[in-house]
Each structure stands twice: as C-alpha cells, then as structure tokens.
GROMACS .gro file of C-alpha atoms in nm:
model
  142
    1MET     CA    1  -2.544   0.399   0.964
    2ILE     CA    2  -2.222   0.598   0.943
    3SER     CA    3  -2.220   0.942   0.787
    4GLN     CA    4  -2.071   1.019   0.447
    5LYS     CA    5  -1.819   1.238   0.629
    6ALA     CA    6  -1.700   0.942   0.841
    7LYS     CA    7  -1.677   0.721   0.534
    8TYR     CA    8  -1.469   0.983   0.354
    9ALA     CA    9  -1.244   1.026   0.661
   10LEU     CA   10  -1.177   0.653   0.672
   11ARG     CA   11  -1.112   0.638   0.298
   12ALA     CA   12  -0.870   0.931   0.318
   13LEU     CA   13  -0.684   0.762   0.604
   14VAL     CA   14  -0.666   0.437   0.407
   15SER     CA   15  -0.511   0.625   0.113
   16LEU     CA   16  -0.252   0.778   0.343
   17ALA     CA   17  -0.183   0.439   0.503
   18ARG     CA   18  -0.109   0.294   0.159
   19THR     CA   19   0.158   0.557   0.092
   20GLY     CA   20   0.383   0.440   0.373
   21ARG     CA   21   0.532   0.598   0.681
   22GLY     CA   22   0.674   0.945   0.627
   23GLU     CA   23   0.531   0.979   0.275
   24THR     CA   24   0.289   1.254   0.186
   25MET     CA   25  -0.008   1.283  -0.047
   26MET     CA   26  -0.148   1.602  -0.188
   27ILE     CA   27  -0.512   1.671  -0.113
   28GLY     CA   28  -0.590   1.658  -0.485
   29GLU     CA   29  -0.442   1.307  -0.510
   30ILE     CA   30  -0.653   1.180  -0.220
   31SER     CA   31  -0.961   1.353  -0.361
   32LYS     CA   32  -0.915   1.194  -0.703
   33GLU     CA   33  -0.817   0.847  -0.578
   34GLN     CA   34  -1.111   0.825  -0.337
   35SER     CA   35  -1.369   1.033  -0.530
   36ILE     CA   36  -1.410   1.275  -0.240
   37PRO     CA   37  -1.507   1.636  -0.312
   38LYS     CA   38  -1.192   1.843  -0.250
   39LYS     CA   39  -1.356   2.115  -0.036
   40PHE     CA   40  -1.522   1.855   0.187
   41LEU     CA   41  -1.194   1.663   0.212
   42GLU     CA   42  -1.016   1.979   0.329
   43GLN     CA   43  -1.258   2.008   0.623
   44ILE     CA   44  -1.221   1.639   0.708
   45LEU     CA   45  -0.840   1.648   0.697
   46LEU     CA   46  -0.840   1.956   0.920
   47GLU     CA   47  -1.047   1.766   1.177
   48LEU     CA   48  -0.817   1.463   1.151
   49LYS     CA   49  -0.517   1.696   1.190
   50ARG     CA   50  -0.661   1.854   1.506
   51ALA     CA   51  -0.713   1.504   1.648
   52GLY     CA   52  -0.351   1.409   1.580
   53TYR     CA   53  -0.409   1.151   1.307
   54VAL     CA   54  -0.246   1.344   1.022
   55ALA     CA   55  -0.002   1.629   0.966
   56SER     CA   56   0.031   1.865   0.675
   57ARG     CA   57   0.349   1.992   0.514
   58ARG     CA   58   0.393   2.282   0.278
   59GLY     CA   59   0.623   2.308  -0.019
   60ARG     CA   60   0.740   2.072  -0.293
   61ALA     CA   61   0.739   1.768  -0.067
   62GLY     CA   62   0.419   1.889   0.094
   63GLY     CA   63   0.087   1.722   0.145
   64TYR     CA   64  -0.066   1.513   0.419
   65GLU     CA   65   0.088   1.222   0.606
   66LEU     CA   66  -0.018   0.986   0.885
   67LEU     CA   67   0.123   1.070   1.227
   68MET     CA   68   0.050   0.724   1.367
   69ALA     CA   69   0.124   0.379   1.240
   70PRO     CA   70  -0.178   0.232   1.054
   71GLU     CA   71  -0.185  -0.045   1.317
   72ARG     CA   72  -0.268   0.213   1.584
   73ILE     CA   73  -0.556   0.385   1.403
   74MET     CA   74  -0.876   0.200   1.486
   75TYR     CA   75  -1.198   0.235   1.289
   76GLY     CA   76  -1.398   0.283   1.609
   77ASP     CA   77  -1.187   0.579   1.722
   78VAL     CA   78  -1.222   0.755   1.387
   79LEU     CA   79  -1.598   0.695   1.377
   80ARG     CA   80  -1.638   0.837   1.728
   81LEU     CA   81  -1.433   1.143   1.632
   82ILE     CA   82  -1.639   1.218   1.323
   83ASP     CA   83  -1.987   1.085   1.408
   84GLY     CA   84  -1.991   1.065   1.787
   85PRO     CA   85  -2.113   0.765   1.990
   86ILE     CA   86  -2.143   0.421   1.835
   87ALA     CA   87  -2.489   0.332   1.958
   88PRO     CA   88  -2.821   0.286   1.779
   89LEU     CA   89  -3.015   0.389   2.092
   90PRO     CA   90  -2.930   0.674   2.328
   91CYS     CA   91  -2.960   0.441   2.629
   92LEU     CA   92  -2.673   0.230   2.491
   93SER     CA   93  -2.423   0.512   2.446
   94LYS     CA   94  -2.118   0.510   2.672
   95ILE     CA   95  -2.029   0.875   2.620
   96ALA     CA   96  -2.366   1.036   2.545
   97TYR     CA   97  -2.605   0.821   2.752
   98ARG     CA   98  -2.964   0.938   2.764
   99LYS     CA   99  -3.268   0.750   2.887
  100CYS     CA  100  -3.516   0.677   2.610
  101GLU     CA  101  -3.823   0.895   2.663
  102ASP     CA  102  -4.070   0.619   2.580
  103CYS     CA  103  -3.907   0.350   2.795
  104ARG     CA  104  -4.044   0.263   3.137
  105GLU     CA  105  -3.758   0.043   3.252
  106GLU     CA  106  -3.433  -0.030   3.069
  107ALA     CA  107  -3.374  -0.361   3.244
  108SER     CA  108  -3.688  -0.511   3.092
  109CYS     CA  109  -3.683  -0.339   2.752
  110GLU     CA  110  -3.682  -0.610   2.484
  111VAL     CA  111  -3.571  -0.369   2.211
  112ARG     CA  112  -3.277  -0.250   2.419
  113HIS     CA  113  -3.164  -0.610   2.487
  114VAL     CA  114  -3.144  -0.693   2.117
  115PHE     CA  115  -2.969  -0.370   2.021
  116GLU     CA  116  -2.730  -0.402   2.312
  117ARG     CA  117  -2.600  -0.725   2.155
  118VAL     CA  118  -2.573  -0.556   1.816
  119THR     CA  119  -2.390  -0.258   1.967
  120LEU     CA  120  -2.142  -0.473   2.160
  121ALA     CA  121  -2.061  -0.681   1.852
  122THR     CA  122  -2.024  -0.370   1.636
  123ARG     CA  123  -1.798  -0.195   1.886
  124GLU     CA  124  -1.584  -0.506   1.919
  125VAL     CA  125  -1.520  -0.525   1.545
  126LEU     CA  126  -1.463  -0.150   1.503
  127ASP     CA  127  -1.239  -0.117   1.810
  128GLN     CA  128  -1.025  -0.413   1.705
  129THR     CA  129  -0.991  -0.328   1.335
  130SER     CA  130  -0.709  -0.095   1.236
  131LEU     CA  131  -0.629   0.072   0.905
  132ALA     CA  132  -0.356  -0.188   0.860
  133ASP     CA  133  -0.611  -0.468   0.909
  134SER     CA  134  -0.840  -0.318   0.646
  135LEU     CA  135  -0.553  -0.296   0.398
  136ARG     CA  136  -0.482  -0.667   0.452
  137LEU     CA  137  -0.852  -0.747   0.406
  138GLU     CA  138  -0.856  -0.590   0.061
  139GLU     CA  139  -0.588  -0.837  -0.045
  140LEU     CA  140  -0.803  -1.139   0.047
  141PRO     CA  141  -1.009  -1.310  -0.225
  142VAL     CA  142  -1.384  -1.267  -0.194
   0.00000   0.00000   0.00000
C-alpha cells in the first residue's frame, strides 16, 4: 500500500501537469483542489523540488510549476522517491534488498514466488505510466 504522502505527492503533480508547461499554481490552489492539508503539502513540494520535479517562483506570477514534461514523470519514480522501494517483501527489493529472517532458501520459497510476480507486474505498470498517461486515463469512460 502506498503512503498518504505518496498519494498526495502524485495528486499535487497531476494538478501541476493540468496547468500546462510554464504555468504556476499557488500552494493554496493545489491544497484546495486536491484536498491536501497545506502544511503537509509544503513539505511534499519541498521534497519534489529537491528531486528536480518542481520549481517555485516568488512574486505575483509565483507558485509551483513542473520542471519536466508530464510524459517524463513516471509514477514509479515518484513512489520510490517518497516511499522507497516498490516491494512487498524485503527479499524482492532492488535497492533495499534484505534476506527474510524466517526464510531458509529464497529459491524454494513459495510465498516469494507469488509476490515476485505481483512485484514485477506492479513495477511494470508504475514504471511505464506517466503523469500524462494518467491525465488521459481520466478522460476515458468507466
């Protein structure tokens, strides 16, 4: 399960992607549009700024803007930034691998085999879905 912080980060990025390239949004606008507590959003946007996803501008035309095209911002990258590895078991993590304490042998672990398939499928979707893709998906009928 993703954290509330990661969900808010993705929702804030989606709002900024809707505004268009070079356009800014004030933090209060994002907060209101996405129902994200303003103080929490400030922390999230600072983290996204440090990672190079957004920039902030001061003044009358100030606010936050995307630094990358929405097509280049992948859900998987944002989730890893905010929540860390995308893996339900530590033995399946690429960047934070750790052997499960209760496992005798990974190669024969039935639980690991099932969750390895889940992890690979999840990573594939998240690493191939951009903000732009998610904006197109909201236009499709359910």
